[in-house]
Coordinates of C-alpha atoms and ligand atoms in Angstrom, one line a residue:
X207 CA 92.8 123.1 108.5
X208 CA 95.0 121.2 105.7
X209 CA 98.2 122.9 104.6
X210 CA 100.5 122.7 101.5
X211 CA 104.0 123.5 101.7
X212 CA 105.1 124.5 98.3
X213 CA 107.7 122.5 97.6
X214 CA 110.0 124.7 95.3
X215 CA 110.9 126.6 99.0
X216 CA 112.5 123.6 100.0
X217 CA 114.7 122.6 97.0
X218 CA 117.5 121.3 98.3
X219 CA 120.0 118.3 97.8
X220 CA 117.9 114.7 97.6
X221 CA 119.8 113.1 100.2
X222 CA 117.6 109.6 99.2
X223 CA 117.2 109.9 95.2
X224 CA 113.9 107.3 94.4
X225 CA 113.1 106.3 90.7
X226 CA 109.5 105.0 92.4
X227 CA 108.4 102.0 94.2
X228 CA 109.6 98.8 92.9
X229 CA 107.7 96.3 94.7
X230 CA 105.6 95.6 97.6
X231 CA 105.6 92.1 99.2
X232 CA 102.8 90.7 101.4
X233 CA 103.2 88.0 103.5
X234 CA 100.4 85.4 103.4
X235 CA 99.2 82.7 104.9
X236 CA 98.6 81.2 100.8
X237 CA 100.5 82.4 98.5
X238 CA 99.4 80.7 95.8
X239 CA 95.8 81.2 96.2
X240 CA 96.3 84.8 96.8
X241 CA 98.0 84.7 93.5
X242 CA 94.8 83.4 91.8
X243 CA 92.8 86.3 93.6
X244 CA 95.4 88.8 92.5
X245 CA 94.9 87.4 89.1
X246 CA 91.4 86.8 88.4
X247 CA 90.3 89.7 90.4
X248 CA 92.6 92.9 90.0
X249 CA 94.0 92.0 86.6
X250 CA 97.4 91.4 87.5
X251 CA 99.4 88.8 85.3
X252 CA 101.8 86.2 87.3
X253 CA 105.3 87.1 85.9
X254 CA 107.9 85.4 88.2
X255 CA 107.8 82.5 91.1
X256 CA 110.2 81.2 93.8
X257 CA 110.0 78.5 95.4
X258 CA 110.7 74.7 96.4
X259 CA 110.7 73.7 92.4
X260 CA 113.4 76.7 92.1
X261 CA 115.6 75.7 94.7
X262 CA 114.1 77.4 97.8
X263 CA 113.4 75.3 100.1
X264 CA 111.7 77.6 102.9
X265 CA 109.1 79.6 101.1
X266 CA 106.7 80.2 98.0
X267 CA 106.4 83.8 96.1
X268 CA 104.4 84.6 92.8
X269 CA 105.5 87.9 91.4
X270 CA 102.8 89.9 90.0
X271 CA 103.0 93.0 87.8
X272 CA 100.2 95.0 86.2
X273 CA 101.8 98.1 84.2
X274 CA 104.7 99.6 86.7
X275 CA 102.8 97.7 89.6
X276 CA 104.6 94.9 90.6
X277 CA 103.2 92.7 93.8
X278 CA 104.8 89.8 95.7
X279 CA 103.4 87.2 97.8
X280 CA 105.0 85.3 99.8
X281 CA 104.5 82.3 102.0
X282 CA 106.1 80.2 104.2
X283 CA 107.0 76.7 104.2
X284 CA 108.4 76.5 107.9
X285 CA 105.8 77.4 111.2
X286 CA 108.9 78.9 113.2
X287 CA 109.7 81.0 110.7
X288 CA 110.0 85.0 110.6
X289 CA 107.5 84.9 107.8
X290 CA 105.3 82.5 110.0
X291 CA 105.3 84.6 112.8
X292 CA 104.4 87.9 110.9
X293 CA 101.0 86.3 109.2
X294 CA 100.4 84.4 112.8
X295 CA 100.2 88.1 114.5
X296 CA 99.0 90.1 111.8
X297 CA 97.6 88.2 109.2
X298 CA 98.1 88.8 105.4
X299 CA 99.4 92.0 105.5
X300 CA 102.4 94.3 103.7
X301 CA 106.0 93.3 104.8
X302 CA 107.9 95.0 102.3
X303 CA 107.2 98.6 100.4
X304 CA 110.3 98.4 98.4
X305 CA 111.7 101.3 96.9
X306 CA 113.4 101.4 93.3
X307 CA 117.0 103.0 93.7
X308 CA 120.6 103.1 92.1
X309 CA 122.9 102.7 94.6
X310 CA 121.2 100.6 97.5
X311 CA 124.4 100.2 99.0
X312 CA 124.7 104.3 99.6
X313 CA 120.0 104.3 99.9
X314 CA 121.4 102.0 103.4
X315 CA 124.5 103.4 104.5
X316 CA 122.5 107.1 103.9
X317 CA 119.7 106.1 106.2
X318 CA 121.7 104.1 109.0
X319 CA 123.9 107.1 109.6
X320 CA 121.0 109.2 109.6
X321 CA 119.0 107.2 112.5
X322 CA 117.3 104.3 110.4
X323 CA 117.4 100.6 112.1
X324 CA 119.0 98.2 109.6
X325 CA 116.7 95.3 108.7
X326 CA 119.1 93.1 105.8
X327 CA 122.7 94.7 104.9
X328 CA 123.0 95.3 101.8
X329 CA 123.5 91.9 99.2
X330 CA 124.3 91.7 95.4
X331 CA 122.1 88.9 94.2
X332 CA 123.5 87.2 90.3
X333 CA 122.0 85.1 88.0
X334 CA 122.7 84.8 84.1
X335 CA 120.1 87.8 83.8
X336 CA 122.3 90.1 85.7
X337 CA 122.8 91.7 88.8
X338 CA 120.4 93.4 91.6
X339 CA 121.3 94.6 94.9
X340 CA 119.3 94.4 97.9
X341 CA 119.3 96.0 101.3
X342 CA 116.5 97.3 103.7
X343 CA 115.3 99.5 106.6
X344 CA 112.6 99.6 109.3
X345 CA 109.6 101.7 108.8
X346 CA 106.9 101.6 111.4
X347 CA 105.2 98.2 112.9
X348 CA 107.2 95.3 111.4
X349 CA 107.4 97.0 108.1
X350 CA 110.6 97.4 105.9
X351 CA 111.7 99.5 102.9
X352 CA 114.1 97.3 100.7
X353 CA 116.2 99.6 98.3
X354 CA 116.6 97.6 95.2
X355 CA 119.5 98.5 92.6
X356 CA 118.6 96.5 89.3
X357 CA 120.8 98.5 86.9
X358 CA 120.6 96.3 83.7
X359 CA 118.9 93.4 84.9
X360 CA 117.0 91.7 82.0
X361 CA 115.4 88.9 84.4
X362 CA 112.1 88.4 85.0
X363 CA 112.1 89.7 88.8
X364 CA 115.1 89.2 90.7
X365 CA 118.0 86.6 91.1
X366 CA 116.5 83.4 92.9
X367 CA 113.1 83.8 91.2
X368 CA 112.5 82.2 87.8
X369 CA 110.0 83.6 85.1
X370 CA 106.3 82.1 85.4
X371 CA 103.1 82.9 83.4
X372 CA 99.9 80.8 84.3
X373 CA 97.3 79.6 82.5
X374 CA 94.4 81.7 83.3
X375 CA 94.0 84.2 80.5
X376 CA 93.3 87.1 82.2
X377 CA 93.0 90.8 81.0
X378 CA 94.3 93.5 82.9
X379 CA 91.7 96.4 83.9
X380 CA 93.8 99.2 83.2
X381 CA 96.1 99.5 86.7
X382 CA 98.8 101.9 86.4
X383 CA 101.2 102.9 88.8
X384 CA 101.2 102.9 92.5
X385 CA 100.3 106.7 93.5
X386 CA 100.4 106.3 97.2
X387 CA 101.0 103.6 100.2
X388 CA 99.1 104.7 103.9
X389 CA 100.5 104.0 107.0
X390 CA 98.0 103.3 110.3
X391 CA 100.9 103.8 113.4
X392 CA 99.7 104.5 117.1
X393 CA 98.2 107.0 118.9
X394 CA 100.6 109.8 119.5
X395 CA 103.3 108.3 117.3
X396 CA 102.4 110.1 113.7
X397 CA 104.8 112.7 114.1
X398 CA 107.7 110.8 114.9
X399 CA 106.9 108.7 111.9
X400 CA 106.7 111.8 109.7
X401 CA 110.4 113.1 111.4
X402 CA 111.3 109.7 110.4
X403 CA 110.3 110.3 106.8
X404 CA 112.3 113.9 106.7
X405 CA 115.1 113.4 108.8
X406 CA 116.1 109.8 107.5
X407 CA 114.6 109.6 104.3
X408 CA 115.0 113.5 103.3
X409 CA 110.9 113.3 102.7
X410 CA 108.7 116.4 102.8
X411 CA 105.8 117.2 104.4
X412 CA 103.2 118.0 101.9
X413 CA 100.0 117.6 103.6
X414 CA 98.5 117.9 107.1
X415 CA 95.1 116.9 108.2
X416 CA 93.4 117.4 111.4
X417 CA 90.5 116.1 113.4
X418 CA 88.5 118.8 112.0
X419 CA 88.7 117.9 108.5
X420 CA 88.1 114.1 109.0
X421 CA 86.6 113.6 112.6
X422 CA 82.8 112.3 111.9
X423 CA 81.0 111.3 114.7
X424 CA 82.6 108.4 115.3
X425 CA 86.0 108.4 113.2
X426 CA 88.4 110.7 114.4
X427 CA 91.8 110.6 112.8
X428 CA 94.9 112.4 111.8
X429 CA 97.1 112.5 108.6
X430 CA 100.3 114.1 107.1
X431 CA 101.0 113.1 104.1
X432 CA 105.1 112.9 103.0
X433 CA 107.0 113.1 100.0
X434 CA 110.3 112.2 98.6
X435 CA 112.1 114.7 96.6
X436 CA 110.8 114.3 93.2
X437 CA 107.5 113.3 94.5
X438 CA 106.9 110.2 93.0
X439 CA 106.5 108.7 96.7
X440 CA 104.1 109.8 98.9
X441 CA 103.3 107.9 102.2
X442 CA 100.4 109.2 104.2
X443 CA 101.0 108.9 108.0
X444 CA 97.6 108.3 109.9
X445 CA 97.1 107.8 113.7
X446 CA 93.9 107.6 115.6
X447 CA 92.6 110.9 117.3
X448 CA 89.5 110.5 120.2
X449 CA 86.2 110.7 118.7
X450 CA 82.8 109.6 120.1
X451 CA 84.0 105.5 119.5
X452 CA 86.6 103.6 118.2
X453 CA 88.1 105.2 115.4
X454 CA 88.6 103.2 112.3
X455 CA 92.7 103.7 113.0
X456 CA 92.1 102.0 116.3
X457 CA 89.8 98.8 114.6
X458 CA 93.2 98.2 112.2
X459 CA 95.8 98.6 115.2
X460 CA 93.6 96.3 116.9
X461 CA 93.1 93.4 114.2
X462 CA 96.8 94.2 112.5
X463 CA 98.2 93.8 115.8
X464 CA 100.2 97.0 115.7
X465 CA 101.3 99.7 112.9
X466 CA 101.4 98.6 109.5
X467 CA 100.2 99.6 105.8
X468 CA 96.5 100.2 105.9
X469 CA 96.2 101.2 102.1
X470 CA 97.4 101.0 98.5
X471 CA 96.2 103.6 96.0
X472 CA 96.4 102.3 92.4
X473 CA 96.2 104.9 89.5
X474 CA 94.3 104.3 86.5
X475 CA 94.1 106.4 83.2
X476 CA 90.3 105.4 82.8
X477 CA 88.6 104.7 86.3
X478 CA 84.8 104.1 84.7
X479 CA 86.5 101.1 82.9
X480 CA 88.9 99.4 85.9
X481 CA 86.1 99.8 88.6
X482 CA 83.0 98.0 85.9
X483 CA 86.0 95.7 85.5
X484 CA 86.6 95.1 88.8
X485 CA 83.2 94.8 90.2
X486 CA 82.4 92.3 87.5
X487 CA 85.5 90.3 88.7
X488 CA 83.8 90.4 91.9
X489 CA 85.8 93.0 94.0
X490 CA 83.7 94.4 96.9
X491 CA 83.8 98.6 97.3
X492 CA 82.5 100.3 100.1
X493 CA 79.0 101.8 99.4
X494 CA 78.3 105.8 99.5
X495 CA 74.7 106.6 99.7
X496 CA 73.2 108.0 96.5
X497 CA 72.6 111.7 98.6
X498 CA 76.4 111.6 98.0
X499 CA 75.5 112.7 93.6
X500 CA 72.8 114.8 94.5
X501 CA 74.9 118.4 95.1
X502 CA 77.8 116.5 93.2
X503 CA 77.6 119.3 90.2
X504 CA 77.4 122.1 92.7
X505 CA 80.4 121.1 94.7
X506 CA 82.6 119.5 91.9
X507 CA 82.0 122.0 88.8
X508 CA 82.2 120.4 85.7
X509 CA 84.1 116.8 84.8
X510 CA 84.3 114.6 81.3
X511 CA 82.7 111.5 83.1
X512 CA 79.1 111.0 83.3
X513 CA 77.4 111.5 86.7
X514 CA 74.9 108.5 85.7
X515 CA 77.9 106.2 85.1
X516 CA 79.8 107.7 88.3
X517 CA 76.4 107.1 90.6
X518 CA 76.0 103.5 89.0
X519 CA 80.3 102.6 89.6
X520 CA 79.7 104.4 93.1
X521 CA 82.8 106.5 92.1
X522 CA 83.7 109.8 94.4
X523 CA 85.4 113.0 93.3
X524 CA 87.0 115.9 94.6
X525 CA 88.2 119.1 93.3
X526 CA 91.2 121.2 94.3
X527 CA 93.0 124.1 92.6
X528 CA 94.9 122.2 90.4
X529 CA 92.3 119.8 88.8
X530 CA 89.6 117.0 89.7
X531 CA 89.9 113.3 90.9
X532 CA 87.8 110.6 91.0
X533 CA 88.5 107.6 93.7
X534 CA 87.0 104.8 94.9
X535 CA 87.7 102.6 98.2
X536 CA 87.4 98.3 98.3
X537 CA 86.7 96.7 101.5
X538 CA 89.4 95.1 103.5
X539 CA 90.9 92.3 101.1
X540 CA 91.3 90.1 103.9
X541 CA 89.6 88.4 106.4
X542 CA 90.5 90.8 109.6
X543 CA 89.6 94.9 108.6
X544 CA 93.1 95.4 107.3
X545 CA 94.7 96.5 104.5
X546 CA 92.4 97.4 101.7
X547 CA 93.0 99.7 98.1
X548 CA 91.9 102.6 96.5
X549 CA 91.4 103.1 92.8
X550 CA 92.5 106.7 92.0
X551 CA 92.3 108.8 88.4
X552 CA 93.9 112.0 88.7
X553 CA 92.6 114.8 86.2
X554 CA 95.2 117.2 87.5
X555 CA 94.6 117.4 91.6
X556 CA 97.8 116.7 93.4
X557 CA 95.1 115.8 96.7
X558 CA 93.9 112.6 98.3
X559 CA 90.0 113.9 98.3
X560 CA 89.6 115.3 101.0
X561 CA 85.9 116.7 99.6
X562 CA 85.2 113.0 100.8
X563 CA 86.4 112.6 103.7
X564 CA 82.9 113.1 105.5
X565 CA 81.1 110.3 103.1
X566 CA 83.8 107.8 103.0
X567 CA 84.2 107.6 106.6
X568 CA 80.4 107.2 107.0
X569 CA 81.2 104.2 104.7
X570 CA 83.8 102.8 106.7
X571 CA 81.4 103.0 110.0
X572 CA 78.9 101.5 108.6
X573 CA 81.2 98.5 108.2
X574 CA 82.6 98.5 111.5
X575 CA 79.2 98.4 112.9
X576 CA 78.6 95.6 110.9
X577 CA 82.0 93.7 112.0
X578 CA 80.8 94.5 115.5
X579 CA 83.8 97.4 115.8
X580 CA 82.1 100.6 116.2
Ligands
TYF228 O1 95.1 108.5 101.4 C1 94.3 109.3 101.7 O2 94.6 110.3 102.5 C2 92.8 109.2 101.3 C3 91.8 109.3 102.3 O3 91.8 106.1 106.8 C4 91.9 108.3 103.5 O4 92.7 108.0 100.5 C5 92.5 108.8 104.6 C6 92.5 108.0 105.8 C7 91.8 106.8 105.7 C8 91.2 106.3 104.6 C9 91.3 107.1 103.4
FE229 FE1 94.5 107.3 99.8

């Protein structure tokens, strides 16, 4: 059963007021080839850089920003470093899902007080652009949240980076906004994540989903989905649940070495467009099986695309009582079944698809047979 608490019962004082994310920051084992990737792939245009021509001497990042989507990635320059050691154990993955704020100095001392473990006290960065300040929290595995004030900061990204366009002429295909940032944690450990999320952060619980709505025969998982106050963050909280075999939670723990950011969904205002884009670009989506359009109609109702072009882009929808979605899924964008994105258009639904549970884990099996996982 999946429940939604109505969040107008639980209006109450935002203890952690979030304009939306700012950033997130990967750590890679190539920054700059992920940056061409980024680029030439998923549209985004390279707006900032840091680095050993800049004045750091430890490390390399390329900012990258597509609409209100802005992306870092980071490398390091030094093998014993904390940077090093994160892409040694779990390989290009999230580090950082930073969290647009106006007071990160109160966003810190909030959180500490109310059980968070400090990751970087809080630090006002300056340069002739302005001012930003910095400070950041533990989330689950080795990830952090950094609040980041930037009040008027007219800069390119942030002190100590230096505005940067390259040379590839690159058009964007129509990326939005970040609409949602998943969580894999370890068996048995969702719910103290999502306490984590209400209790510290002053999150809501907005979603639940059991092993009956998304166990297939082989993938059995759970979810609760949480919410900040105005609802422009929403972190879904998975852990593996027993099924038959290895759940695909239990695939990522193993290759991510531990708890960590399994997805990013990216919104788009015009899906048929960013997904022909992307797959031209040569981004790889997991494949449903065309019986997946054929009661499509009866399930979904009407919709303004065209089934034809959905069927050809491989695109899913769901329906819920507020409107329709449509979503689609890439394969891991790295090397070990990791982190991976999902394309999202929202025509009114306020849900995560749960209509496709059933197909898209198929999908995801199939791939885990093939990687020798399942
Ligand atoms: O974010 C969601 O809930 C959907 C569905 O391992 C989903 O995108 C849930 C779990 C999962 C992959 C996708
Ligand atoms: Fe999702």
């Amino acid at each position: 059963m999946s429940t939604q608490t109505a969040s107008s019962e639980t209006v109450t004082k935002d203890i952690l007021p979030l304009n939306g994310t700012d950033h997130i920051e990967f750590y890679v084992g190539n920054a700059k080839q992920a940056a061409h990737y980024y680029q030439t792939a998923f549209g985004f245009q390279l707006v900032a850089y840091a680095g050993p021509e800049t004045g750091v001497r430890d490390r390399a990042s390329y900012v990258l920003q597509q609409e209100k989507i802005r992306l870092v990635l980071t490398t390091s320059l030094d093998p014993n470093s904390e940077i090093s050691k994160h892409v040694h154990l779990h390989g290009d993955g999230v580090k950082v899902l930073a969290l647009w704020v106006d007071d990160a100095e109160a966003s810190f001392r909030g959180t500490v007080e109310r059980g968070a473990r400090p990751a970087h006290a809080p630090t006002t960065l300056t340069d002739e652009h302005g001012e930003v300040k910095v400070a950041s929290i533990h989330t689950y595995g080795d990830t952090i949240h950094t609040f980041v004030e930037r009040k008027n900061y007219k800069g390119a990204f942030m002190p100590g980076y230096v505005a940067r366009q390259s040379n590839l002429e690159i058009e964007p295909v129509g990326l939005q906004y970040v609409d949602h940032c998943v969580g894999n944690v370890e068996l048995g450990r969702m719910n103290e994540w999502v306490e984590f999320y209400e209790k510290v952060m002053g999150f809501n619980l907005l979603l639940t989903f059991d092993d009956k709505d998304i166990s297939t025969e082989y993938t059995a998982l759970m979810s609760k989905v949480v919410s900040n106050g105005n609802g422009y963050i929403k972190f879904p909280i998975n852990e593996p649940a027993q099924g038959k075999k290895k759940s695909q939670i239990d695939e990522y723990l193993e290759f991510y070495r531990g708890a960590g950011v399994q997805h990013i969904a990216v919104a788009t205002n015009d899906i048929l467009h960013t997904v022909s884009e992307l797959r031209r670009r040569g981004v790889e989506f997991l494949y449903v099986p065309e019986t997946y359009y054929e009661d499509l109609i009866e399930r979904i109702g009407h919709i303004d695309e065209d089934m034809a072009d959905l069927r050809k882009l491989n695109i899913l929808v769901d329906r819920d009582d507020e409107g329709y979605l449509l979503q689609i899924f890439t394969k891991p964008v790295e090397d070990r079944p990791t982190v991976f994105y999902e394309i999202i258009q929202r025509k009114g639904a306020k849900s995560f698809g749960k209509g496709n549970f059933k197909a898209l884990f198929e999908a995801i099996e199939r791939e885990q047979a093939l990687r020798g996982n399942l």
